[in-house]
mmCIF file of C-alpha atoms and ligand atoms in Angstrom:
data_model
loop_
_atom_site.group_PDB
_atom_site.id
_atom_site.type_symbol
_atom_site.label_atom_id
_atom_site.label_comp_id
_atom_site.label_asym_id
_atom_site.label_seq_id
_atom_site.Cartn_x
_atom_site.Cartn_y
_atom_site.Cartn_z
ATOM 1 C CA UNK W 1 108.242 163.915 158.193
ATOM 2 C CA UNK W 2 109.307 161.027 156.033
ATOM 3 C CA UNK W 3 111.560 159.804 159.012
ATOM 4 C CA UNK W 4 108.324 159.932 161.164
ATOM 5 C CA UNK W 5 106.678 157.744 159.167
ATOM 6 C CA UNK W 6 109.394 155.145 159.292
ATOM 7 C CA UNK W 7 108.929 155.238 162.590
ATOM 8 C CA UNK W 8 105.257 154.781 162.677
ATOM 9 C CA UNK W 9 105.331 151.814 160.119
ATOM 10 C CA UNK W 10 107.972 150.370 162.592
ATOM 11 C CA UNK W 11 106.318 150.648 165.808
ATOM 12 C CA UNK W 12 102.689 149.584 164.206
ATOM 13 C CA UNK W 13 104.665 146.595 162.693
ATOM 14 C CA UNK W 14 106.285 145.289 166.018
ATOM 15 C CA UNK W 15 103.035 145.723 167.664
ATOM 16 C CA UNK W 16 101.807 143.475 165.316
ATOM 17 C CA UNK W 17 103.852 140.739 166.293
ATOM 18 C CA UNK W 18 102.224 140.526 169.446
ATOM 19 C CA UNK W 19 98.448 139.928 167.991
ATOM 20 C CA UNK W 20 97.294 136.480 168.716
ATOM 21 C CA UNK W 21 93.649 137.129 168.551
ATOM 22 C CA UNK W 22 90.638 137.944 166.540
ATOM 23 C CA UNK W 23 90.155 140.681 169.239
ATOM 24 C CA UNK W 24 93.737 141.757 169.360
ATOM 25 C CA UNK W 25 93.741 141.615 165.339
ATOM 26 C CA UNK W 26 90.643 144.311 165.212
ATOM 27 C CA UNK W 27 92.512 146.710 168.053
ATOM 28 C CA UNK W 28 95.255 146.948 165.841
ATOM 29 C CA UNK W 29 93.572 148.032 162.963
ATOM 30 C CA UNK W 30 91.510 150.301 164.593
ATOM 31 C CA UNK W 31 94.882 151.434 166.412
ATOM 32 C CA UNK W 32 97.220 151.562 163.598
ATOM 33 C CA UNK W 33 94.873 151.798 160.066
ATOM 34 C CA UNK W 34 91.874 153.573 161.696
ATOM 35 C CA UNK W 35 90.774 157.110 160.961
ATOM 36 C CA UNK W 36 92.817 158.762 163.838
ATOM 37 C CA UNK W 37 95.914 156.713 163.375
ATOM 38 C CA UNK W 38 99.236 157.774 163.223
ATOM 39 C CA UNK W 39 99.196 157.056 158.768
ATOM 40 C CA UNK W 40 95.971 158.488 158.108
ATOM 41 C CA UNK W 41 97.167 162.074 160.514
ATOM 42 C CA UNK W 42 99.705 162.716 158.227
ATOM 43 C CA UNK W 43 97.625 162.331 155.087
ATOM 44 C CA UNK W 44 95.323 164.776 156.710
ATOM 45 C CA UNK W 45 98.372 167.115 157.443
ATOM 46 C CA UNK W 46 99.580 167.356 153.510
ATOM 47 C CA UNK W 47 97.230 170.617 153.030
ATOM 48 C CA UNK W 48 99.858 172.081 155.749
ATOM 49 C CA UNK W 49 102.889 171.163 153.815
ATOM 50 C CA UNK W 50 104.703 173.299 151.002
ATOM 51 C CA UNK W 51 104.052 172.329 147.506
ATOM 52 C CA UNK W 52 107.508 170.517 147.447
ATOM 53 C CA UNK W 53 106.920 168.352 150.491
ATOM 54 C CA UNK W 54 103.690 167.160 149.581
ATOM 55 C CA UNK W 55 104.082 164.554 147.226
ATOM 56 C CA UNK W 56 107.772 162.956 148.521
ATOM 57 C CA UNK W 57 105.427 162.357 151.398
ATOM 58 C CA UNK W 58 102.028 161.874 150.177
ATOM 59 C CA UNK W 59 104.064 158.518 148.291
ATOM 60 C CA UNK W 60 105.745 157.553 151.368
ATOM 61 C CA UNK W 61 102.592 157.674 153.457
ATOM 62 C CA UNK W 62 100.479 155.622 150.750
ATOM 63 C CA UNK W 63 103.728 152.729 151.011
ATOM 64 C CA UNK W 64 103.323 152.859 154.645
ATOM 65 C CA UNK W 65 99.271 152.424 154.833
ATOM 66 C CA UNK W 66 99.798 149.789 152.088
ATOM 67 C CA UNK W 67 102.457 147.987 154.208
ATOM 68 C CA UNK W 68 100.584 147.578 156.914
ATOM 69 C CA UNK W 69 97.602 146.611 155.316
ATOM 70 C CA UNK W 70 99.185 143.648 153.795
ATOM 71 C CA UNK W 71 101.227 143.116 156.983
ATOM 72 C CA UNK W 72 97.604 143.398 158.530
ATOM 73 C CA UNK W 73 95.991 140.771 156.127
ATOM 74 C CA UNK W 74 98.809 138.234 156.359
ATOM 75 C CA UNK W 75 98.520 138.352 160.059
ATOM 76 C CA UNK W 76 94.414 137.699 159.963
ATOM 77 C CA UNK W 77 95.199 134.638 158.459
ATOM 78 C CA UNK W 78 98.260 133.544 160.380
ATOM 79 C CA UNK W 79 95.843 133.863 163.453
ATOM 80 C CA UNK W 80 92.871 132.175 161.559
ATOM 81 C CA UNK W 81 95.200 129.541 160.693
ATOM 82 C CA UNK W 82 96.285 129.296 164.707
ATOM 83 C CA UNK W 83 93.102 129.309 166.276
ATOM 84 C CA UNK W 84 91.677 126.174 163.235
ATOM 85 C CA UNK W 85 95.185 124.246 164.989
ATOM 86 C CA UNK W 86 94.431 124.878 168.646
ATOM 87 C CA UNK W 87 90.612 123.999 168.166
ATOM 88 C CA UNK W 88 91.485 120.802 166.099
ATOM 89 C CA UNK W 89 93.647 120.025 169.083
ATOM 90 C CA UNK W 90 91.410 120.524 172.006
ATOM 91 C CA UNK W 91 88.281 119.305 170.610
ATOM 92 C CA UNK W 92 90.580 115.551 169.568
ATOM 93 C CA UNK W 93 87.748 114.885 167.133
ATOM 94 C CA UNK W 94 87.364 111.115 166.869
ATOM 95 C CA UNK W 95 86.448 110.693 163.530
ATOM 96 C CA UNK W 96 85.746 106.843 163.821
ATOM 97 C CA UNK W 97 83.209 106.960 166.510
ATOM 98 C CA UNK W 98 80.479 105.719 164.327
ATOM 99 C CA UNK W 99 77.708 108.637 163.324
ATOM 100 C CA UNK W 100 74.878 109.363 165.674
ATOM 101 C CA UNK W 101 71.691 107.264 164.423
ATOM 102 C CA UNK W 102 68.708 108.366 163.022
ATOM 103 C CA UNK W 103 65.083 107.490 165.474
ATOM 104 C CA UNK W 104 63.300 105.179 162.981
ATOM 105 C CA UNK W 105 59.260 105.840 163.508
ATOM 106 C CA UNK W 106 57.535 102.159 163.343
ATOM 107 C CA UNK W 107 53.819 101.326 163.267
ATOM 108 C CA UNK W 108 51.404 101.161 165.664
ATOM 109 C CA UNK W 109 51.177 97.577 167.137
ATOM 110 C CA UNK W 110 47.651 97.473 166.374
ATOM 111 C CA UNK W 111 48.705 98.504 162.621
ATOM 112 C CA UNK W 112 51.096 95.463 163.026
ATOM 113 C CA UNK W 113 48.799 93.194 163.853
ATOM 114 C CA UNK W 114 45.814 94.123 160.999
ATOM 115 C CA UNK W 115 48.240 93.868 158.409
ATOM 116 C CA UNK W 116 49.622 90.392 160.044
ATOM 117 C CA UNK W 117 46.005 89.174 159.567
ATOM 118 C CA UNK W 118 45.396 90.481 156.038
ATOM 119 C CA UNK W 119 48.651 89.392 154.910
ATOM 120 C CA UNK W 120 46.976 85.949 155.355
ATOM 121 C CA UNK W 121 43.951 86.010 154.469
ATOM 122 C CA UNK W 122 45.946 88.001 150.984
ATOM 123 C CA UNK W 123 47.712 84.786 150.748
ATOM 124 C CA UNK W 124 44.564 82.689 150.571
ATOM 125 C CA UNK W 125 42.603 85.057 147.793
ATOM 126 C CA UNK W 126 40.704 87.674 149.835
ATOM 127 C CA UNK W 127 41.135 91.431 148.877
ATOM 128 C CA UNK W 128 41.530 94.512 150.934
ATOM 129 C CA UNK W 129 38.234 96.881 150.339
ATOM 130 C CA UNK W 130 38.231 100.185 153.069
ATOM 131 C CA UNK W 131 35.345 101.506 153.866
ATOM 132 C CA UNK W 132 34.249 104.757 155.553
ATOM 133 C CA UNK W 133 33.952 105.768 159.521
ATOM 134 C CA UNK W 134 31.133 107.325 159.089
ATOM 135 C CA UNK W 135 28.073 105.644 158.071
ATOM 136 C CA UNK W 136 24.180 105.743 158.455
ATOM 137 C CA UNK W 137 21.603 103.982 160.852
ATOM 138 C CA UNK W 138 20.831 101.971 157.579
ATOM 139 C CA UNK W 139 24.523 100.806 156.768
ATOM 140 C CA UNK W 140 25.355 100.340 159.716
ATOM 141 C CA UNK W 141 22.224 98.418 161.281
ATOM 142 C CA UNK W 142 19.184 98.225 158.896
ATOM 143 C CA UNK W 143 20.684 96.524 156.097
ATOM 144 C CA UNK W 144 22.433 93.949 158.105
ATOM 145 C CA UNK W 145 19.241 92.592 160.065
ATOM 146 C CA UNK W 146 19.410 94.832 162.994
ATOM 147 C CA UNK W 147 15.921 96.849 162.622
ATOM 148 C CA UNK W 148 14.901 100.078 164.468
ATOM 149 C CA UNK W 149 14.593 99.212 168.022
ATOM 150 C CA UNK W 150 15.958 95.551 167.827
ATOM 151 C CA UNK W 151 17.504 94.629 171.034
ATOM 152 C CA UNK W 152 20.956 93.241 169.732
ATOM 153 C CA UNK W 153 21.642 96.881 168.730
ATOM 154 C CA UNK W 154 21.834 96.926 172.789
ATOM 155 C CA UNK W 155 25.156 95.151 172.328
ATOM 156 C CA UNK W 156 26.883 98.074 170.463
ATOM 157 C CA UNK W 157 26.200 101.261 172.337
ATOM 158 C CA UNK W 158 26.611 103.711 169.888
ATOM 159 C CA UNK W 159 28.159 107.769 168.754
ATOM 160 C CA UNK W 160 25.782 109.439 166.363
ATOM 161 C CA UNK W 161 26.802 112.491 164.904
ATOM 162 C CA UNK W 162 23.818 115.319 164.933
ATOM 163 C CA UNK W 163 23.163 116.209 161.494
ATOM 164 C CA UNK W 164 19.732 117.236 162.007
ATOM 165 C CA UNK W 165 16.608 115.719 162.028
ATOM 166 C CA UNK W 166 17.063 111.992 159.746
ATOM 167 C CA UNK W 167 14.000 110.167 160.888
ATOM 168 C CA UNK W 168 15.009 106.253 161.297
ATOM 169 C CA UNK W 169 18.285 106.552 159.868
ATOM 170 C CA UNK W 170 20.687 108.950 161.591
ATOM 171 C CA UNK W 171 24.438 109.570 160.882
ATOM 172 C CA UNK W 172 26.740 107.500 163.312
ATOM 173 C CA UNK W 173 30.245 106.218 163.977
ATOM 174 C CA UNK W 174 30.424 102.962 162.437
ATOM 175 C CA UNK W 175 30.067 100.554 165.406
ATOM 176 C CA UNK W 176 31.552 97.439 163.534
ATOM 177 C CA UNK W 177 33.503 97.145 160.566
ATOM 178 C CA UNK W 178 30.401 94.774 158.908
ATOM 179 C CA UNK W 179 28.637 98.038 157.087
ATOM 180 C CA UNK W 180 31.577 97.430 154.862
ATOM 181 C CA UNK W 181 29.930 94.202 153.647
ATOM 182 C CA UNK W 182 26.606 96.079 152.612
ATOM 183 C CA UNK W 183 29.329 98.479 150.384
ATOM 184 C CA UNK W 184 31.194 95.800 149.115
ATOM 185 C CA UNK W 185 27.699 93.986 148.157
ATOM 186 C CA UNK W 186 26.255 96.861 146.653
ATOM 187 C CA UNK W 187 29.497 97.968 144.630
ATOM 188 C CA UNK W 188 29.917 94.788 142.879
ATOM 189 C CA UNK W 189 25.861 93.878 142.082
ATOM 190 C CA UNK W 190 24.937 97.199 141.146
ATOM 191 C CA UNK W 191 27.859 96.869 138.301
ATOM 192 C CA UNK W 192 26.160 93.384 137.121
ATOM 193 C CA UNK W 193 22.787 92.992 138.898
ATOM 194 C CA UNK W 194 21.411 90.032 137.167
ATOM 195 C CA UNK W 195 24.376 88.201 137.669
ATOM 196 C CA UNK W 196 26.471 89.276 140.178
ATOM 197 C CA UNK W 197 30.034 88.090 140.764
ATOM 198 C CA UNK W 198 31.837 86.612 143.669
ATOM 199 C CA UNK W 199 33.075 88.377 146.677
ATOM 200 C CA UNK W 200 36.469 87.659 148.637
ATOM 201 C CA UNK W 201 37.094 90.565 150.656
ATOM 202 C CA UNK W 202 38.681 91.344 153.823
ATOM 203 C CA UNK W 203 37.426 94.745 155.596
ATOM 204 C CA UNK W 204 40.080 96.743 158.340
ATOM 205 C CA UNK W 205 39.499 99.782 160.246
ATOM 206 C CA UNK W 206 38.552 101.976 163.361
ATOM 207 C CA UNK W 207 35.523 101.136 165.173
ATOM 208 C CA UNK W 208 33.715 103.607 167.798
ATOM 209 C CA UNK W 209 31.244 102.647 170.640
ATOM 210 C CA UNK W 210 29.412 104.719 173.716
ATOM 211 C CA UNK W 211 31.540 102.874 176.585
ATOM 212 C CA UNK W 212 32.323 103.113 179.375
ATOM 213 C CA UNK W 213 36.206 103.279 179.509
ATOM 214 C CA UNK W 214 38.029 100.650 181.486
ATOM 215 C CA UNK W 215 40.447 98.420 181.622
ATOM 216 C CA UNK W 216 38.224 95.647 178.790
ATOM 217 C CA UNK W 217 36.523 98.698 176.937
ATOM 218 C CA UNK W 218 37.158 101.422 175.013
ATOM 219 C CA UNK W 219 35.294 103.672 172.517
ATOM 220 C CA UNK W 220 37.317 102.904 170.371
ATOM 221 C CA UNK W 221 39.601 99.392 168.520
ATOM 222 C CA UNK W 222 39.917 98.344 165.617
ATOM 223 C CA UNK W 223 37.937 95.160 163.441
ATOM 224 C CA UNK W 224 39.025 93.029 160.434
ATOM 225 C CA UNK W 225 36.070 91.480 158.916
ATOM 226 C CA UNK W 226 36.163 89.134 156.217
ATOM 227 C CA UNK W 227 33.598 88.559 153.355
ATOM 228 C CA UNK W 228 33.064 85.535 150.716
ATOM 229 C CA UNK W 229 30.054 85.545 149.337
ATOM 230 C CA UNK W 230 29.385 82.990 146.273
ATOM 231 C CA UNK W 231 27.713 80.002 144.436
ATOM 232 C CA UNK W 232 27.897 76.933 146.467
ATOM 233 C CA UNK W 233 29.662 78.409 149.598
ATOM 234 C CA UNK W 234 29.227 76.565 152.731
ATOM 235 C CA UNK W 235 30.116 76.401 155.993
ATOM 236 C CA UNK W 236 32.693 74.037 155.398
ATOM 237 C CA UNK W 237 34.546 76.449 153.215
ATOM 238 C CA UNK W 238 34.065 79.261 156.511
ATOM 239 C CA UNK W 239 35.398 76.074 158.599
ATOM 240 C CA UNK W 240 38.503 75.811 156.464
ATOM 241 C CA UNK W 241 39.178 79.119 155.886
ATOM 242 C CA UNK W 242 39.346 80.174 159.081
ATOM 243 C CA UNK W 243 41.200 77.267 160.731
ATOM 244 C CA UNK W 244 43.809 77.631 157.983
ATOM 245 C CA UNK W 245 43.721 81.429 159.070
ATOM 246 C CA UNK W 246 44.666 80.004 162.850
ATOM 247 C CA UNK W 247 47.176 77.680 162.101
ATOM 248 C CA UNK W 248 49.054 80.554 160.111
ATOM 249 C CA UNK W 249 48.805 83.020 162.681
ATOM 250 C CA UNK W 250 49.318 81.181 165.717
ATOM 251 C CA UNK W 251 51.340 77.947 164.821
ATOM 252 C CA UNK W 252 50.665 75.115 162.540
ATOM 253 C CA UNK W 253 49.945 72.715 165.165
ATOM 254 C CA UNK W 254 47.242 74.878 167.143
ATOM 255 C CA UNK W 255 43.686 73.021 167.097
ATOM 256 C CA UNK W 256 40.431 75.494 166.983
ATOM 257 C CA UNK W 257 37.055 74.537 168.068
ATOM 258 C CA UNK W 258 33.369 76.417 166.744
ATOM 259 C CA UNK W 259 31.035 77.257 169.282
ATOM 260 C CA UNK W 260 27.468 78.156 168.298
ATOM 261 C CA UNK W 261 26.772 82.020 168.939
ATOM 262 C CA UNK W 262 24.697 84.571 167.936
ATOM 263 C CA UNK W 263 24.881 87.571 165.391
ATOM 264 C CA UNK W 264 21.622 89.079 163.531
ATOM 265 C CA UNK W 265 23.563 89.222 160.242
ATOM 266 C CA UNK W 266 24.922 85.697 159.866
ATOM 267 C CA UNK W 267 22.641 82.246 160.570
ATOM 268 C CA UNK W 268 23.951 80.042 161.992
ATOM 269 C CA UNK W 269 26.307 81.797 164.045
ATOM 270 C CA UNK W 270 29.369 80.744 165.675
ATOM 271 C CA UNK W 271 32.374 82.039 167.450
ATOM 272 C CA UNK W 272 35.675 80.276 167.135
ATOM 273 C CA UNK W 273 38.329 79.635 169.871
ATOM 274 C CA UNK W 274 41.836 78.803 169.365
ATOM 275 C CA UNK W 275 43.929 76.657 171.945
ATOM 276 C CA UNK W 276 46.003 78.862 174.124
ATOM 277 C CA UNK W 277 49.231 79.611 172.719
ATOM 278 C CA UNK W 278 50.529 80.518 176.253
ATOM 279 C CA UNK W 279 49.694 77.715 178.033
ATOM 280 C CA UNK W 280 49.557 74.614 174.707
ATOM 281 C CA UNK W 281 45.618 74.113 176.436
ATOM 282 C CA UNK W 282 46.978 72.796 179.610
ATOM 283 C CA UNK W 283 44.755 75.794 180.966
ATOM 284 C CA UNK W 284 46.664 79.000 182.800
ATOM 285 C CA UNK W 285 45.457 82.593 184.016
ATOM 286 C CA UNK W 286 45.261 83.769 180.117
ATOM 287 C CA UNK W 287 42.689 81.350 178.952
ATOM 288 C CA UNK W 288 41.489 81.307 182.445
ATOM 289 C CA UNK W 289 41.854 77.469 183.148
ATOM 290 C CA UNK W 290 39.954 76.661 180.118
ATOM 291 C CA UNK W 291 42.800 75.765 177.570
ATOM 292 C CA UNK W 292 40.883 77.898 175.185
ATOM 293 C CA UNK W 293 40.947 81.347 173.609
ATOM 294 C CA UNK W 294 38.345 83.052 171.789
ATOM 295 C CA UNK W 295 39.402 84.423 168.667
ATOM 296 C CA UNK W 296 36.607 85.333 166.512
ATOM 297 C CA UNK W 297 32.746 85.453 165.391
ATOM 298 C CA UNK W 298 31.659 83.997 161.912
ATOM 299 C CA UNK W 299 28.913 82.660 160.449
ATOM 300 C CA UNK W 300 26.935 81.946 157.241
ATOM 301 C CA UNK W 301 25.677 85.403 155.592
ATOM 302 C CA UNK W 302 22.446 86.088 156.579
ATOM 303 C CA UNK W 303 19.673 85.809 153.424
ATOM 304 C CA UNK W 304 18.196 88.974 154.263
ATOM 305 C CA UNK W 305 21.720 90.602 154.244
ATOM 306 C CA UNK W 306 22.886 89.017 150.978
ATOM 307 C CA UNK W 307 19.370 89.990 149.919
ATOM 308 C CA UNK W 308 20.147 93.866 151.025
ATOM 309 C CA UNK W 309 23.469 93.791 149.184
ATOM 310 C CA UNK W 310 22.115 91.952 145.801
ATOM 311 C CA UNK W 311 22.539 88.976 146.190
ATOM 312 C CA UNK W 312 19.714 86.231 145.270
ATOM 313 C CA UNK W 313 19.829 84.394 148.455
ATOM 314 C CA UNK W 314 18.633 81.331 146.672
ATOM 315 C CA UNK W 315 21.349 81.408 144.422
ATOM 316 C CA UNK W 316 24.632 82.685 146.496
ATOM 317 C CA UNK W 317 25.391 81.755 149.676
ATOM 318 C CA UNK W 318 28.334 83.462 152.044
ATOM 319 C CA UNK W 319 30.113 83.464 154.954
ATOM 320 C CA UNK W 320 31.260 86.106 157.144
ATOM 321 C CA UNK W 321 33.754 86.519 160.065
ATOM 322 C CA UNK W 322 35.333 89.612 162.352
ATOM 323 C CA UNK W 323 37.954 90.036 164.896
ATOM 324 C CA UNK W 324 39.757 92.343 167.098
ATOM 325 C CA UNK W 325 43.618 92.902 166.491
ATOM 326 C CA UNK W 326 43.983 94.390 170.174
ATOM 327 C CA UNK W 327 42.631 91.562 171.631
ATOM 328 C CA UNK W 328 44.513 89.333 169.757
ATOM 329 C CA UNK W 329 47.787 91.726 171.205
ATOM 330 C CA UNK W 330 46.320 91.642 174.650
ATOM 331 C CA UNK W 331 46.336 87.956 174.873
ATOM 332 C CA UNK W 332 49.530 86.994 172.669
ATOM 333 C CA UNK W 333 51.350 90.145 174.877
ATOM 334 C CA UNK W 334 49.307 89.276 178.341
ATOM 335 C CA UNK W 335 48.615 92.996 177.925
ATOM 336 C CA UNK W 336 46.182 93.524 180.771
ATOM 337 C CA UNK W 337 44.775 96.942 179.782
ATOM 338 C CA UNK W 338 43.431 98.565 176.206
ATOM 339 C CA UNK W 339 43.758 101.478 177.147
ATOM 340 C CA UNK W 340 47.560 101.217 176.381
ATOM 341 C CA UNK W 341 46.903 101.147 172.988
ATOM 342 C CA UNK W 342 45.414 104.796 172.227
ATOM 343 C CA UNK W 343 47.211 106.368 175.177
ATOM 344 C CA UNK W 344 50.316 107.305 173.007
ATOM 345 C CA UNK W 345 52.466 106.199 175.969
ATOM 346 C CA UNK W 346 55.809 105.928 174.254
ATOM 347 C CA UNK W 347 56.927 103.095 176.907
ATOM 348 C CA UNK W 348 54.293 101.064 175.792
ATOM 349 C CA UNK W 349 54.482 101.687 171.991
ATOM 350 C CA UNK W 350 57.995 101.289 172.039
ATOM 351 C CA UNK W 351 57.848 97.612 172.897
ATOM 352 C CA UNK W 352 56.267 96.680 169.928
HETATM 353 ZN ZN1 ZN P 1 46.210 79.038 178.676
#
C-alpha cells in the first residue's frame, strides 16, 4: 500500500508538469485531489486495513494529499504568473500614448451670447434681476401700456395657460422679457415708496409667442432688456449707453444710427442699427445692400409705465431697451435659420 502511494504522488506530480492552463490546472485537481482520486480511495480504504496498517498508511496518505496540494498551489501561481507575461506581451501596452480625453459639455450659443451682452452692460453699472416665465395679462401687457384689446398686442401673438376663468387678466407665457421691468419697479418702490431709488438693471430670459414656425420665427428666443430708471435721465444717457454697448460688442470703430419706432411702453421710441460688421457698411446680402443692421428697440420709459411701477413720472425719468441674442448670432454667424438653435442638432451646437 505505502509503495502504491508513491506511485500515485509520482504519476499525479509528472502530470503536473504538463498544466499550462487555468483549465488544465482545475482537471488536475479534480483528477488527482478530487473525491474519487487515487489519495482520497485509499483514505476511504483504511476501515479495510488491520489495526497495524492503518496508521503507517493513514500518515503516508495525509504527506501525499499534502504534497500535492502544495505542488498544486505553487503551480496555480506559476501559471498565473505565465499567462500576466504572455498577456503583457501580446497586448504591447503603450503606456505613453497620451490618456483618452474627457467630452467637455459647453453652453448653448445663445447662453454665450446673453452673457456676452450682460457682461457689458455689468461693466457699465447695470445689474442682473431674473424674472419669471410665467406671468399675467396685467404684467405682461396692462401695466406696460398695452390695454385689453389694444392692437399692438397684435404684434406678439401669444400662449396662455388655462387656469380657469381670470376675467381681463389671464395667465400667459411671458411674450417679452419687459414684464420684468414692472417687477423690478415694484420691488424697489414698494421697499421706499415716497422716495424710491434708482434702477440699473438688465433683464435675460426665454420668451414664448403663438407663431408660426419658419425659417425667421419661432415660439420661442430669448430677450435681454435693459432698465435705468432715475432723476434726470435722458435720452442722451439711453444714446450713450447704448452706443458704448455697440462699440464693445461689435468693434470700437462701428458707428450706430437711431431710427424713430414705435413701442406702447417707451415714448419716444426708437430702434437702433449698427453698421454691418460683415460688410464695414459698404452694403452686402447680410444687411441687404443697406450697410446697416438692426440691433435693438429703446426708448424713454413710458410715464404711465413708470407710473405702474412707482415711479412719480414727474420726478424720474427712464429709459428702456431689448434685444435678441439669436439674432444677433444669426447675423454675426450668417446663420440663415432659428430653428437651429432649439433643434438640439449636435452639428450645429458644436460649432459654437
Ligand atoms: Zn453688410
Amino acid at each position: 500500500m505505502l509503495d502504491k502511494l508513491k506511485e500515485i504522488e509520482k504519476s499525479a506530480l509528472v502530470a503536473l508538469q504538463s498544466v499550462k492552463d487555468q483549465a488544465a490546472l482545475e482537471a488536475w485537481r479534480v483528477t488527482y485531489l478530487g473525491r474519487s482520486s487515487p489519495v482520497m480511495q485509499v483514505f476511504s480504504g483504511l476501515g479495510g486495513l488491520s489495526k497495524e496498517e492503518r496508521p503507517a498508511v493513514g500518515q503516508a496518505a495525509n504527506k501525499v494529499k499534502m504534497a500535492l496540494e502544495a505542488a498544486f498551489a505553487e503551480r496555480t501561481e506559476a501559471v498565473k504568473a505565465a499567462m500576466l507575461a504572455r498577456s503583457l506581451e501580446e497586448e504591447q501596452l503603450d503606456v505613453t500614448l497620451p490618456g483618452r480625453g474627457i467630452r467637455v459639455g459647453r453652453l448653448h450659443p445663445s447662453t454665450q451670447q446673453l452673457r456676452r451682452v450682460i457682461d457689458i452692460f455689468a461693466e457699465t453699472g447695470f445689474q442682473v434681476y431674473t424674472s419669471r416665465e410665467v406671468e399675467t395679462d396685467e404684467e405682461n401687457f396692462q401695466a406696460l401700456n398695452f390695454p385689453p384689446h389694444h392692437p399692438a398686442r397684435e404684434m406678439q401673438d401669444t400662449l396662455y395657460i388655462d387656469a380657469g376663468d381670470r376675467g381681463e387678466n389671464p395667465l400667459l407665457l411671458r411674450t417679452h422679457t419687459s414684464p420684468g421691468q414692472i417687477h423690478t419697479m415694484r420691488e424697489a418702490s414698494s421697499k421706499n415708496p415716497e422716495n424710491p431709488p434708482p434702477i440699473r438693471v438688465v433683464l435675460p430670459g426665454m420668451c414664448f409667442r403663438s407663431e408660426q414656425i419658419t425659417a425667421r420665427s419661432e415660439v420661442q428666443f430669448n430677450q435681454v432688456e435693459g432698465l435705468a430708471v432715475g432723476e434726470k435721465i435722458t435720452f442722451a444717457d439711453l444714446k450713450g449707453t447704448l452706443s458704448d454697448f455697440a462699440r464693445r460688442m461689435f468693434g470700437q470703430k462701428v458707428r450706430t444710427r437711431f431710427r424713430a419706432s414705435y413701442f406702447p411702453f417707451t415714448e419716444p421710441s426708437a430702434e437702433m442699427d449698427v453698421e454691418c460688421f460683415v460688410c464695414g457698411g459698404a452694403g452686402c446680402q447680410v444687411c441687404k445692400q443697406s450697410g446697416w443692421l438692426e440691433i435693438l428697440g429703446c426708448g424713454m420709459v413710458h410715464p404711465v409705465v413708470l407710473e405702474n411701477g412707482g415711479y412719480d413720472p414727474r420726478r424720474y425719468t427712464g429709459y428702456a431697451f431689448g434685444m435678441g441674442p439669436e439674432r444677433q448670432l444669426m447675423l454675426r454667424y450668417k446663420i440663415n435659420d432659428i430653428r437651429y438653435f432649439w433643434g438640439n442638432d449636435m452639428r450645429f451646437l458644436e460649432q459654437f
